[in-house]
Coordinates of C-alpha atoms in Angstrom, one line a residue:
Chain A
D1 CA 56.1 70.1 47.1
T2 CA 52.5 69.7 47.2
A3 CA 50.5 69.2 50.0
V4 CA 47.6 67.5 49.9
S5 CA 47.3 65.9 46.4
Q6 CA 44.4 63.8 44.6
T7 CA 43.9 61.4 41.5
P8 CA 43.3 61.3 39.2
K9 CA 41.8 65.0 38.5
Y10 CA 39.6 63.9 36.4
L11 CA 37.2 60.3 36.3
V12 CA 34.2 60.1 33.8
T13 CA 33.1 57.0 34.1
Q14 CA 29.3 55.3 33.3
M15 CA 26.0 54.6 35.6
G16 CA 26.5 51.7 37.7
N17 CA 30.3 51.5 37.8
D18 CA 32.5 51.0 40.6
K19 CA 35.3 53.6 41.2
S20 CA 37.8 55.2 43.6
I21 CA 39.7 58.5 44.0
K22 CA 43.0 58.8 45.6
C23 CA 43.9 61.5 48.1
E24 CA 47.5 61.8 49.9
Q25 CA 48.7 64.6 52.6
N26 CA 52.3 65.7 53.0
L27 CA 51.6 67.6 56.1
G28 CA 51.4 65.4 59.0
H29 CA 48.0 66.1 59.8
D30 CA 46.3 63.5 62.0
T31 CA 42.8 64.3 60.0
M32 CA 41.6 64.0 56.3
Y33 CA 38.0 64.7 54.9
W34 CA 36.1 64.4 52.0
Y35 CA 33.9 66.9 50.2
K36 CA 31.9 67.3 47.7
Q37 CA 31.1 70.3 46.0
D38 CA 28.0 70.0 43.5
S39 CA 27.3 72.5 40.4
K40 CA 26.5 75.6 42.4
K41 CA 29.7 75.6 44.2
F42 CA 27.4 74.6 47.4
L43 CA 30.2 72.3 49.7
K44 CA 29.2 69.6 52.0
I45 CA 31.6 67.7 54.0
M46 CA 31.1 63.9 53.6
F47 CA 33.7 62.3 55.7
S48 CA 35.5 63.4 58.8
Y49 CA 38.8 60.5 59.6
N50 CA 42.0 59.9 61.6
N51 CA 43.1 57.1 63.4
K52 CA 40.9 57.3 66.1
E53 CA 37.0 57.6 64.8
L54 CA 35.5 58.1 61.0
I55 CA 32.8 60.5 61.1
I56 CA 30.3 60.2 58.7
N57 CA 28.1 62.7 57.5
E58 CA 24.4 61.0 57.2
T59 CA 23.3 62.2 54.7
V60 CA 26.2 60.5 52.5
P61 CA 24.6 57.2 50.6
N62 CA 26.6 53.8 52.0
R63 CA 27.7 53.6 48.4
F64 CA 30.7 56.2 49.5
S65 CA 33.2 54.7 51.5
P66 CA 37.0 55.8 52.5
K67 CA 39.5 53.4 52.9
S68 CA 42.7 54.8 54.6
P69 CA 45.9 52.8 54.5
D70 CA 47.3 55.2 56.9
K71 CA 47.4 58.3 58.4
A72 CA 49.1 60.1 54.9
H73 CA 46.1 58.4 52.7
L74 CA 42.5 58.0 52.5
N75 CA 40.8 56.8 49.7
L76 CA 37.2 57.6 48.6
H77 CA 35.8 54.4 46.6
I78 CA 32.1 55.0 45.4
N79 CA 30.0 51.8 44.3
S80 CA 27.4 52.1 41.6
L81 CA 27.8 55.5 40.3
E82 CA 24.6 57.6 39.8
L83 CA 24.0 60.5 37.6
G84 CA 23.9 62.5 40.5
D85 CA 27.2 61.8 41.8
S86 CA 28.6 63.9 39.1
A87 CA 30.2 66.3 41.3
V88 CA 33.9 67.5 42.6
Y89 CA 35.4 66.1 45.1
F90 CA 37.9 67.2 47.2
C91 CA 40.3 66.0 49.9
A92 CA 41.6 67.8 52.7
S93 CA 43.4 67.6 56.0
S94 CA 43.6 69.6 59.2
Q95 CA 45.6 68.8 62.5
T96 CA 43.6 68.7 65.0
G97 CA 44.0 69.4 68.7
N98 CA 43.2 73.1 68.3
S99 CA 39.9 73.9 66.4
Y100 CA 41.1 76.8 64.7
N101 CA 43.7 75.1 62.5
E102 CA 42.5 75.5 58.9
Q103 CA 41.9 72.8 56.3
F104 CA 44.6 72.3 53.4
F105 CA 42.8 71.2 50.1
G106 CA 43.8 69.1 47.5
P107 CA 42.8 70.2 44.1
G108 CA 39.4 68.5 43.6
T109 CA 38.6 65.3 41.2
R110 CA 35.9 66.2 38.9
L111 CA 33.9 63.0 38.4
T112 CA 31.5 62.9 35.8
V113 CA 28.9 60.0 35.5
L114 CA 27.5 59.2 31.8
Chain B
A1 CA 23.9 73.1 66.0
Q2 CA 26.4 75.5 64.1
S3 CA 25.7 77.1 60.9
V4 CA 26.8 79.9 58.5
S5 CA 24.5 82.0 55.6
Q6 CA 26.1 83.8 53.3
H7 CA 23.3 85.9 52.0
N8 CA 25.3 87.1 48.8
H9 CA 25.5 84.7 46.5
H10 CA 26.9 86.4 43.6
V11 CA 28.6 89.8 43.3
I12 CA 29.9 91.7 40.4
L13 CA 32.0 94.6 40.7
S14 CA 34.4 96.4 38.6
E15 CA 38.4 97.0 39.4
A16 CA 38.8 99.4 42.0
A17 CA 35.9 99.2 43.6
S18 CA 35.7 98.3 47.0
L19 CA 33.8 95.0 48.7
E20 CA 32.4 93.6 51.9
L21 CA 31.0 90.0 51.4
G22 CA 29.0 89.2 54.5
C23 CA 28.9 85.9 56.6
N24 CA 26.7 85.4 60.0
Y25 CA 26.8 82.3 62.0
S26 CA 24.8 81.0 64.5
Y27 CA 26.3 78.9 67.9
G28 CA 26.3 80.6 71.2
G29 CA 29.8 79.5 72.7
T30 CA 32.8 80.0 71.2
V31 CA 34.0 80.5 67.4
N32 CA 36.7 80.0 64.6
L33 CA 35.8 82.0 61.9
F34 CA 37.5 81.1 58.0
W35 CA 37.7 83.0 54.7
Y36 CA 38.9 80.5 52.4
V37 CA 38.9 81.1 48.9
Q38 CA 38.7 79.1 45.3
Y39 CA 39.9 80.8 41.9
P40 CA 38.7 79.1 38.7
G41 CA 39.5 75.6 38.3
Q42 CA 41.6 75.5 41.6
H43 CA 41.1 74.3 45.2
L44 CA 40.4 75.6 48.7
Q45 CA 42.5 78.1 50.4
L46 CA 42.9 80.0 53.1
L47 CA 42.4 83.7 53.2
L48 CA 42.8 84.4 56.6
K49 CA 40.7 83.6 60.1
Y50 CA 39.9 84.4 63.4
F51 CA 40.6 82.6 67.0
S52 CA 41.2 85.3 69.5
G53 CA 42.3 88.7 70.2
D54 CA 41.7 91.7 67.6
P55 CA 39.0 91.3 66.0
L56 CA 39.2 92.6 63.1
V57 CA 42.0 90.2 61.2
K58 CA 44.9 90.7 58.3
G59 CA 45.4 88.0 55.3
I60 CA 46.6 87.6 52.1
K61 CA 46.0 90.0 49.1
G62 CA 45.1 93.0 51.0
F63 CA 41.7 91.5 52.4
E64 CA 40.7 92.1 56.1
A65 CA 37.9 90.8 57.9
E66 CA 36.5 91.6 61.3
F67 CA 34.6 89.9 64.2
I68 CA 31.6 91.4 65.5
K69 CA 30.7 89.2 68.3
S70 CA 27.5 91.1 69.0
K71 CA 26.0 90.7 65.6
F72 CA 27.5 87.3 65.2
S73 CA 29.0 88.7 62.0
F74 CA 32.9 88.0 59.8
N75 CA 32.4 89.9 56.9
L76 CA 35.4 90.0 54.7
R77 CA 36.4 93.6 53.1
K78 CA 39.1 94.5 50.6
P79 CA 39.3 98.7 49.6
S80 CA 39.8 98.4 46.1
V81 CA 39.2 94.8 44.5
Q82 CA 41.4 93.3 41.0
W83 CA 40.6 91.2 38.3
S84 CA 42.3 88.2 39.8
D85 CA 40.6 88.6 42.7
T86 CA 37.2 87.3 40.9
A87 CA 36.6 84.1 42.4
E88 CA 34.1 81.9 44.7
Y89 CA 34.5 82.8 48.6
F90 CA 33.5 80.2 51.2
C91 CA 33.0 81.7 55.4
A92 CA 33.4 79.3 57.7
L93 CA 33.2 78.1 61.2
T94 CA 34.5 75.9 63.8
S95 CA 34.0 75.7 67.7
G96 CA 35.8 74.9 70.6
G97 CA 33.4 71.2 70.5
S98 CA 34.3 70.5 67.0
Y99 CA 37.2 70.7 64.6
I100 CA 35.2 69.9 61.7
P101 CA 34.0 73.1 59.7
T102 CA 30.6 74.2 58.7
F103 CA 31.1 76.4 55.2
G104 CA 28.6 78.5 54.0
R105 CA 27.1 78.2 50.6
G106 CA 29.7 80.7 49.0
T107 CA 29.8 84.0 46.9
S108 CA 31.2 84.1 43.7
L109 CA 32.7 87.6 42.7
I110 CA 33.2 88.4 39.2
V111 CA 35.5 91.2 38.7
H112 CA 35.5 93.3 35.5
P113 CA 38.6 94.5 34.4

C-alpha cells in the first residue's frame, strides 16, 4: 500500500490557468507538508499543516494555497500559474510530537507551465 | 536560525570507490539529523537518522553517518559504492524547537560502472 500518494504525476498547463494537486497519506500522521523542488534539485518547503496550525514559508506567493479537507489529505491549489512555477512538487507527512520523526514523501508531481 | 550546508554539489565515482559526503549544520542547541536519498525519478526516502546515543549511525544499503558535535557535522559514508547508488543525497536537520526540517541543497552522486 502506498503511504503517501499524489495525483496527478504529471501536469502540463498554460500560463494563467488554475490547477490543483492532491495528496493523501494513510500513515495516520498528524502533519502534512508541501515542498517545491526546482531544476537544480533544491528542495524548498512551502507549507506545513496540521489540525492546529498552518505554517507558511513567507517566500511562497499567495497564489499557492493548501486545502485540507481532513487529516489524511492536503491539496495544493495554484492560481494564475506562471512559468516559474514549473517544478516538481512533493507532498510529505510526519508524526509530530518528536522532532526526530522522519518525513515520508509522496512520488512527486511534475508541473510544467507553458 | 538553523541551516544545513552540503559543500559537495556533484560527486562522480567509479564502482567500489569509497564515498564520503559532507554535511555541516548551524544551530546552537540539540539537533536531529537525517540523510535522505532520491533515486532518479523517485521520491525522497530516509537513509538514516541520528537523534541521540551512539554518534555513528548505520542505515540502509550499507550507508553510515557520524555525528561530530564539535564540528557540527554529519557526514555520510559508504566503503564501496555501487552503480545503483547513483542518486541525489540530502542532509536535513530538525531541532528540539521545530519539527519542520531544514534541508541542504543536496549532492548529486554519479557512480560509473
